[in-house]
XYZ file of N, CA, C and O in Angstrom:
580
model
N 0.191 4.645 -11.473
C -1.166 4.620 -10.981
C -1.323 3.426 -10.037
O -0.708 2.392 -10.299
N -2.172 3.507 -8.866
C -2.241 2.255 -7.793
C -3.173 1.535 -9.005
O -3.410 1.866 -10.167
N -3.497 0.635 -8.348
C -4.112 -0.712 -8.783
C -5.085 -0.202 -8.215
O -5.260 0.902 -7.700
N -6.209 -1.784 -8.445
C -7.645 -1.356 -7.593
C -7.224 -1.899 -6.576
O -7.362 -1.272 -5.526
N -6.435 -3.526 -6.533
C -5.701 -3.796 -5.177
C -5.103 -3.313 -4.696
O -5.452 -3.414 -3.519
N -3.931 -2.496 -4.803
C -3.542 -1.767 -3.748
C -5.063 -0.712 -2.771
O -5.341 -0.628 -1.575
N -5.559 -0.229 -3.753
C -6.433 1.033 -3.174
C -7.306 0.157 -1.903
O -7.547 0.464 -0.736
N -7.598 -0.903 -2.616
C -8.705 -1.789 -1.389
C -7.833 -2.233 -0.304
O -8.325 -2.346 0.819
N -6.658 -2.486 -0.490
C -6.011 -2.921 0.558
C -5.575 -1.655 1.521
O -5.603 -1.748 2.748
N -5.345 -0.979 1.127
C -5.336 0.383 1.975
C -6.185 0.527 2.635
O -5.946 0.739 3.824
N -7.268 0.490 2.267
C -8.847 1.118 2.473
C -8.747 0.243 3.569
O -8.506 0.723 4.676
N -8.921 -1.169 3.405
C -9.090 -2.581 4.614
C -8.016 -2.061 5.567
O -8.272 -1.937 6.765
N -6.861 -1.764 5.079
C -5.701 -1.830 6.581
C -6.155 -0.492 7.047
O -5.450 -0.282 8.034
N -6.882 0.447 6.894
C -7.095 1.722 7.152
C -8.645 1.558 8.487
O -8.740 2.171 9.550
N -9.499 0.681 7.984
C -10.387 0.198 8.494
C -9.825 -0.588 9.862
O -10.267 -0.498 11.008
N -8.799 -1.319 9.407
C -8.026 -2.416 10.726
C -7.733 -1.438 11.637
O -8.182 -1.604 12.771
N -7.067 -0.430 11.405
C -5.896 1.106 11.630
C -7.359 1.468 12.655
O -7.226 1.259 13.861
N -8.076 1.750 12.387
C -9.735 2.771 13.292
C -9.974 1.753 14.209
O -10.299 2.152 15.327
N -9.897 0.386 14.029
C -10.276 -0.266 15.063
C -8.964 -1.136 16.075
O -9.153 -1.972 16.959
N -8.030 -0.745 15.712
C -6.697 -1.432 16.278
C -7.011 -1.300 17.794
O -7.265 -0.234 18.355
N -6.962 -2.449 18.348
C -6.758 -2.961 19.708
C -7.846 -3.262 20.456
O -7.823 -3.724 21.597
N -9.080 -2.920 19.615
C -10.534 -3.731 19.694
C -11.005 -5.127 19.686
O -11.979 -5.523 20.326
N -10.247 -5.862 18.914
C -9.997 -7.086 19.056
C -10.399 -7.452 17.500
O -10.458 -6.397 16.869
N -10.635 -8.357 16.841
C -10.924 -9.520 15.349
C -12.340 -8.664 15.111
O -13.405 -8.760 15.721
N -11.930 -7.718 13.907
C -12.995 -7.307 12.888
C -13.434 -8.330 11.957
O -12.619 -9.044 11.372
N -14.706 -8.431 11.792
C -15.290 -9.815 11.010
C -15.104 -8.766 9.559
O -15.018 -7.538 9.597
N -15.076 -9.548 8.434
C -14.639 -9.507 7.070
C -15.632 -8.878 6.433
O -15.509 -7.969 5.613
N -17.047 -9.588 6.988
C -18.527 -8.742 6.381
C -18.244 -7.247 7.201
O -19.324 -6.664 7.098
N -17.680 -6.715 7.657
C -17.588 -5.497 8.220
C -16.994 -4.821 7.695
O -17.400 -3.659 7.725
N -15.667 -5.106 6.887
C -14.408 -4.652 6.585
C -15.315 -4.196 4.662
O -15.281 -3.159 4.000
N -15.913 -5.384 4.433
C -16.030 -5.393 3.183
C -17.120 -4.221 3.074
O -16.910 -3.274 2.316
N -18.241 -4.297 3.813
C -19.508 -3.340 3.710
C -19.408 -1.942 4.324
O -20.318 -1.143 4.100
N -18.322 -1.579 5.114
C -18.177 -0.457 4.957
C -17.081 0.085 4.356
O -16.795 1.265 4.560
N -16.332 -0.711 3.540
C -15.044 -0.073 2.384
C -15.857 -0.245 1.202
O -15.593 0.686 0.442
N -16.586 -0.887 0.783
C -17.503 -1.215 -0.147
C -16.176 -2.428 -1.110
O -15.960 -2.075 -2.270
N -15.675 -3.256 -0.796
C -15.097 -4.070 -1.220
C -15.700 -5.366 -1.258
O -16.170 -5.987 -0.305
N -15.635 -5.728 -2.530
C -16.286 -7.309 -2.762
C -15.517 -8.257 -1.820
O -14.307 -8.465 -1.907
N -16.396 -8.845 -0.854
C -15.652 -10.142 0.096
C -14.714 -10.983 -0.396
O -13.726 -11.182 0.311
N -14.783 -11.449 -1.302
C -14.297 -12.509 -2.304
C -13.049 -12.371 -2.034
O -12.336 -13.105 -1.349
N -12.572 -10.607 -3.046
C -11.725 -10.457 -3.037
C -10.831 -9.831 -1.920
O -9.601 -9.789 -1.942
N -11.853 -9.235 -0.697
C -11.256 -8.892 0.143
C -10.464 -10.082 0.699
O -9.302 -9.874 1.051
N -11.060 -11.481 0.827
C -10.110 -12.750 1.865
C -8.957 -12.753 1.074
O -7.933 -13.016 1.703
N -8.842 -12.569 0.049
C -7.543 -12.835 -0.365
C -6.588 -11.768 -0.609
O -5.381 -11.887 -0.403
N -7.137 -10.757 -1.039
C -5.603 -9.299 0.215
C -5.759 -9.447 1.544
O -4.749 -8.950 2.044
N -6.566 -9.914 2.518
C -6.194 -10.212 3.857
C -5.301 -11.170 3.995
O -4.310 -10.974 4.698
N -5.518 -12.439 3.308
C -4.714 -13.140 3.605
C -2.956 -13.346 3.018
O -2.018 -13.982 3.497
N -3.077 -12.497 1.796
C -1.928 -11.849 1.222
C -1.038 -10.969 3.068
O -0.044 -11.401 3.653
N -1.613 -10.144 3.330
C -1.291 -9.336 4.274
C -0.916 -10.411 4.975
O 0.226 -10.809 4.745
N -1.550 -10.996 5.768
C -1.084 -12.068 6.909
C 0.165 -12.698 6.377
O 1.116 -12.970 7.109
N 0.141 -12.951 4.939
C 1.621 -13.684 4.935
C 2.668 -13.007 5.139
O 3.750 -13.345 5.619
N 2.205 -11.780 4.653
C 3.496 -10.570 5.152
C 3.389 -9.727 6.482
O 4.038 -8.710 6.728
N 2.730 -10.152 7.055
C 2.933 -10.349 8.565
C 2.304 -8.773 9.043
O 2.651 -8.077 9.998
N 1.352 -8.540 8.095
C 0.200 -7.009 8.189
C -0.883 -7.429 9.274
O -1.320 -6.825 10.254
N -1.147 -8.631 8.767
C -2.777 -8.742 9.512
C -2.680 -10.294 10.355
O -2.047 -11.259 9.927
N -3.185 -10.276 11.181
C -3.499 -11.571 12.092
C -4.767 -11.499 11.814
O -5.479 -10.514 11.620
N -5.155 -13.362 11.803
C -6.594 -13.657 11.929
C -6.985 -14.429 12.843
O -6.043 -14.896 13.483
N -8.017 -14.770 13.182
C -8.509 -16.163 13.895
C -10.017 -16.267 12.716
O -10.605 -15.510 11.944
N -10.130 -17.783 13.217
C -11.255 -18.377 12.697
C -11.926 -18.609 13.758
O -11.490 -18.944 14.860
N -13.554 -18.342 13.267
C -14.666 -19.038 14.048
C -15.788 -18.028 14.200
O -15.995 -17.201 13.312
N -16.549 -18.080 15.353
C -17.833 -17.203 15.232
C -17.790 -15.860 15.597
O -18.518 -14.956 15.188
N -16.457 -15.778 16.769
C -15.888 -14.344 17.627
C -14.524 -14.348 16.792
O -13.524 -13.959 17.395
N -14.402 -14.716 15.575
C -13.088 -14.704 15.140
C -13.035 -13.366 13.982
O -14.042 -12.658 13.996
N -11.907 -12.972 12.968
C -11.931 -11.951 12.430
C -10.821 -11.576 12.043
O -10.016 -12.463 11.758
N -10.540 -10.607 11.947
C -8.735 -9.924 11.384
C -8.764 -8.866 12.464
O -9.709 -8.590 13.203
N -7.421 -8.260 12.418
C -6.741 -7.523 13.296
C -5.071 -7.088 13.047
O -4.223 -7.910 13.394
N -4.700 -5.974 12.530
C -3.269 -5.768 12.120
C -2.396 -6.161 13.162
O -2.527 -5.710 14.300
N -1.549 -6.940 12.865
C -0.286 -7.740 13.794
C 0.601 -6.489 14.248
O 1.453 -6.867 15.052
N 0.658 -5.301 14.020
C 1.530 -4.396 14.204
C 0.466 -3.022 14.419
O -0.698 -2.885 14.043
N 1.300 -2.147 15.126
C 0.803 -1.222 15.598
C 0.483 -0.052 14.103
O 1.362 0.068 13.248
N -0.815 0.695 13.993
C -0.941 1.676 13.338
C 0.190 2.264 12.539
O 0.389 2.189 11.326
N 1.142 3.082 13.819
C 2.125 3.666 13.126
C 3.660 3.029 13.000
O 4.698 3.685 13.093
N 3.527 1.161 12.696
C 4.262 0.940 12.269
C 4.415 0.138 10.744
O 5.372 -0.537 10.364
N 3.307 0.410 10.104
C 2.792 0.115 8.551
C 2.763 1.273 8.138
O 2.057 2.183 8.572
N 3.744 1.323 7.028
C 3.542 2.582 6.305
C 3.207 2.342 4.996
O 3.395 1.258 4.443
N 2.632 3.477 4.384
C 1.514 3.497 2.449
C 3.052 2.464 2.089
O 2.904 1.265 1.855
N 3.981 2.883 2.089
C 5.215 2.519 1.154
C 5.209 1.166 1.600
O 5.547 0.417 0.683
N 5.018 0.724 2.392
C 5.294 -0.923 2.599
C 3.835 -1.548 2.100
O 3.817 -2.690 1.641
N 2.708 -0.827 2.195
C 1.628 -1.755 1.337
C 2.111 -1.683 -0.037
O 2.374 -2.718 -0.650
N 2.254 -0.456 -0.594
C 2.014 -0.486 -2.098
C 3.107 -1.058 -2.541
O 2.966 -1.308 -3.738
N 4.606 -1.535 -1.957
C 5.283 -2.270 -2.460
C 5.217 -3.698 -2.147
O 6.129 -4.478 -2.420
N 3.975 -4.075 -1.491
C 3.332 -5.532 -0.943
C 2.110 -5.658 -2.397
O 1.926 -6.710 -3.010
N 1.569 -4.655 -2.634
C 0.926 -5.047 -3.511
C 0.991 -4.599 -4.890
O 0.129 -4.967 -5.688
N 1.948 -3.832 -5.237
C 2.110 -3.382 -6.227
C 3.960 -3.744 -6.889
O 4.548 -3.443 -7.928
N 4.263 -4.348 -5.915
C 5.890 -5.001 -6.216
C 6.731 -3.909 -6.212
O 7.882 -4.334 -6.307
N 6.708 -2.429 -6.133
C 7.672 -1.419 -6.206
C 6.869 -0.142 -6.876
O 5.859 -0.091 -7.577
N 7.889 1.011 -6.279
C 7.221 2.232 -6.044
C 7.444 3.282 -7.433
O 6.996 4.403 -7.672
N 8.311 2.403 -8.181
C 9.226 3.224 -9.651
C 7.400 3.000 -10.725
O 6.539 2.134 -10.568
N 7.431 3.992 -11.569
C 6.667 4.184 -12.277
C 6.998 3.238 -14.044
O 6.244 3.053 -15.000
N 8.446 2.843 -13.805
C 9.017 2.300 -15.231
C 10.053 1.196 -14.513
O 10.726 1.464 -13.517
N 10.056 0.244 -15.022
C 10.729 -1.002 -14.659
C 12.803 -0.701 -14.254
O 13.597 -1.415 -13.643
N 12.960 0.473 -14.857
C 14.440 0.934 -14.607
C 14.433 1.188 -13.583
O 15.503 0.931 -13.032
N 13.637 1.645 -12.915
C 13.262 2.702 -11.924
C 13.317 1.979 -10.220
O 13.540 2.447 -9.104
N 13.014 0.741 -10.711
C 12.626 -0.036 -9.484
C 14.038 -0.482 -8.553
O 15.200 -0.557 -8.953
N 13.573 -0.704 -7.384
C 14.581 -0.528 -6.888
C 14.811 -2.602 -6.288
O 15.864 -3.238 -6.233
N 13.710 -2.970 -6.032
C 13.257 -4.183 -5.706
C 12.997 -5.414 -6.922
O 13.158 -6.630 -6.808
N 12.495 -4.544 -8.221
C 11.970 -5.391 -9.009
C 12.354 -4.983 -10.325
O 11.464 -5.065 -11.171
N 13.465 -4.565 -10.692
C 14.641 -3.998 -11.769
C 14.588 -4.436 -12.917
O 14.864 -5.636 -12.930
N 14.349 -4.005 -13.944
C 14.443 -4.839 -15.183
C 14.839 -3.587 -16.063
O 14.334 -2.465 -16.040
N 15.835 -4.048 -16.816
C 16.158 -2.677 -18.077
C 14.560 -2.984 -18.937
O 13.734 -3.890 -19.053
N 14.796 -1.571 -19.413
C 13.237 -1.384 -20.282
C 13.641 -1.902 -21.428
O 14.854 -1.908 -21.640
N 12.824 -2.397 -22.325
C 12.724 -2.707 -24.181
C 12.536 -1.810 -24.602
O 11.511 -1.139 -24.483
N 13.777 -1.497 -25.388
C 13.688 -0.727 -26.897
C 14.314 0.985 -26.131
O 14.026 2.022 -26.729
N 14.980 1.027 -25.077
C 15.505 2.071 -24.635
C 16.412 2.427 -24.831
O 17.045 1.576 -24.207
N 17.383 3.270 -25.359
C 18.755 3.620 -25.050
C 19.366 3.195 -24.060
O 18.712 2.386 -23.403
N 20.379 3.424 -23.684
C 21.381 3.065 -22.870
C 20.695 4.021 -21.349
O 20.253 5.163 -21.476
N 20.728 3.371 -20.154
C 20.672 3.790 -18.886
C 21.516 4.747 -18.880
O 20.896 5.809 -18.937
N 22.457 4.882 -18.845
C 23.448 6.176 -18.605
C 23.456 7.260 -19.787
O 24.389 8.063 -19.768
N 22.615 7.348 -20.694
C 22.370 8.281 -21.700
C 20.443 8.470 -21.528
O 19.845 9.265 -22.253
N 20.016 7.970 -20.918
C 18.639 7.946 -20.694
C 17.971 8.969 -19.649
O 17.841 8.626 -18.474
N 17.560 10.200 -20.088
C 17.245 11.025 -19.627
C 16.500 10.996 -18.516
O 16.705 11.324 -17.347
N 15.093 10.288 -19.429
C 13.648 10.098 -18.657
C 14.098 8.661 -17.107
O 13.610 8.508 -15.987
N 14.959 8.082 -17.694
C 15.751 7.023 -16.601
C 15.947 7.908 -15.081
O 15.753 7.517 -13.930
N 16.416 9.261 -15.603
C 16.948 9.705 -14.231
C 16.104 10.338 -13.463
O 16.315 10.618 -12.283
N 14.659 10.710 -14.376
C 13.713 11.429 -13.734
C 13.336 10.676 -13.056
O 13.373 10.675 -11.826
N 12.713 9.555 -14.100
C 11.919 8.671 -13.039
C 12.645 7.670 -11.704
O 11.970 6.888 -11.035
N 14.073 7.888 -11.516
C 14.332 7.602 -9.811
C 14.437 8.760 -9.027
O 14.708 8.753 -7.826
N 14.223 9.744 -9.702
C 14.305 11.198 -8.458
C 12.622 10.769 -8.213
O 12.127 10.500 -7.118
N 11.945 10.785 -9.464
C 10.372 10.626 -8.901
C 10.058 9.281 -7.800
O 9.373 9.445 -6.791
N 10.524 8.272 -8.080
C 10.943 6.830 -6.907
C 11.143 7.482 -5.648
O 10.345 7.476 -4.711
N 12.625 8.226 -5.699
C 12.615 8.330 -4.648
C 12.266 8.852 -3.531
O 12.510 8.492 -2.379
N 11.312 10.267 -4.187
C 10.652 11.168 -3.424
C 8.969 10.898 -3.213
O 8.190 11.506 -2.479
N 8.731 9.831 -4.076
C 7.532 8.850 -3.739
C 7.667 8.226 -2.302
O 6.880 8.235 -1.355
N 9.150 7.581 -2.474
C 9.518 6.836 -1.583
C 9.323 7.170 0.101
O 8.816 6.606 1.071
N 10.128 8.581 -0.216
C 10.122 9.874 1.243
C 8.505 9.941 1.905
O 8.166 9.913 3.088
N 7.632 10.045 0.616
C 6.563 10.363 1.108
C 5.896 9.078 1.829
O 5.926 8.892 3.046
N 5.510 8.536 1.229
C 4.780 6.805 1.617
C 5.472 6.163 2.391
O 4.823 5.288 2.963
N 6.918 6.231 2.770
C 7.291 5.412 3.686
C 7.386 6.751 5.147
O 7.834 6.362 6.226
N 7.021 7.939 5.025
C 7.117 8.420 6.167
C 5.594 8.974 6.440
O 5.420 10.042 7.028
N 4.680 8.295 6.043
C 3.214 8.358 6.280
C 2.841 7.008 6.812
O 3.230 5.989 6.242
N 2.185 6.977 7.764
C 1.499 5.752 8.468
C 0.212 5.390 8.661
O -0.518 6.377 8.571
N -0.377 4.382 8.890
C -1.859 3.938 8.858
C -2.359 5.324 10.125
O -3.189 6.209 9.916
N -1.625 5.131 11.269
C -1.705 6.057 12.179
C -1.794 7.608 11.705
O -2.721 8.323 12.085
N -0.864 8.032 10.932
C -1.437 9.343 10.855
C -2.441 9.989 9.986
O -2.711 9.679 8.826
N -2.962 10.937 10.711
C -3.895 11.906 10.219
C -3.982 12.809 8.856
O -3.871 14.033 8.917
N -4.194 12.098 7.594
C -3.904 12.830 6.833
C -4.936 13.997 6.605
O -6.064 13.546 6.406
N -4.859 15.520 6.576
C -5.735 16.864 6.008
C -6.135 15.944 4.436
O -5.510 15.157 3.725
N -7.461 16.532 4.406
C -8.150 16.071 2.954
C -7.749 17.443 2.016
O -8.197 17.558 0.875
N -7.270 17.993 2.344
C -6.987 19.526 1.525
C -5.681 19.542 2.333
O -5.473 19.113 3.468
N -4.388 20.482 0.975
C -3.576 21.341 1.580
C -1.969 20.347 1.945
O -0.851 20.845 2.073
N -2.248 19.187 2.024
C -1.155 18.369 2.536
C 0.086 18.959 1.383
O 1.121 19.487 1.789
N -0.107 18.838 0.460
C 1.254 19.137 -0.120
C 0.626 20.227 -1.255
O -0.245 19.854 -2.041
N 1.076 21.411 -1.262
C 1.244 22.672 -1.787
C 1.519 22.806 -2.889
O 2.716 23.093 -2.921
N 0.901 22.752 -4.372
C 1.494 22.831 -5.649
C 2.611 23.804 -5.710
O 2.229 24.764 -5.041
N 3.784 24.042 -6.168
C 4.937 25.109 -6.091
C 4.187 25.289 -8.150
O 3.755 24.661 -9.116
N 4.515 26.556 -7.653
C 3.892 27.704 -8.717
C 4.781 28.517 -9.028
O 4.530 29.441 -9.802
């Protein structure tokens, strides 16, 4: 499941994404129409800036602005900026690895192997989706029946 941070940070770089190349969106903007508490919005912006998502300036014409083009931030690089990795179970991870407590053995571990086919086809998806593209609100991916 995302976090509430990841979801807001999406939401904000998605907001950056509509206005890219407009110049420094002020923060009261970002926050009141994502409906995100300011507070916490400065500090996933400035999370982002360290990872080199968002540029800012300070001052009265100052604001944020994504350092990179739309379609070169993809879901998969936020949610592993804010969520540390895309595996649903700590085996799973590919970045942030830890054997699980109280599991059987990895190589006799069934649910182990599901959950990196599920990683990795998470992976396919979110890293080949971009702030830039257009996602359909219906229909994008087809339940198989």
């Amino acid at each position: 499941m995302l976090s509430q941070r990841t979801r807001y940070t999406i939401r904000a770089l998605l907001h950056l994404a509509d206005r890219y190349g407009e110049g420094p969106v002020q923060l009261s903007e970002i926050a009141e129409r994502q409906n995100i508490p300011a507070k916490f919005l400065t500090v996933m912006l400035s999370s982002m800036r360290r990872a080199g998502l968002v540029e800012t300036m300070r001052g009265r014409e100052g604001g944020y602005w994504l350092a990179r083009p739309p379609k070169e931030i993809s879901y998969g690089e936020i949610v592993r900026l804010t969520r540390g990795s895309l595996g649903l179970l700590p085996c799973a991870s590919r970045l942030a690895y830890q054997q699980c407590t109280n599991c059987i053995s990895e190589d006799k571990c069934r649910l182990h192997r599901v959950m990196l086919m599920v990683r990795d086809e998470t992976a396919r998806i979110l890293d080949g989706l971009s702030l830039a593209d257009a996602v359909p609100a219906e229909g994008l991916l087809e339940p198989k029946l």
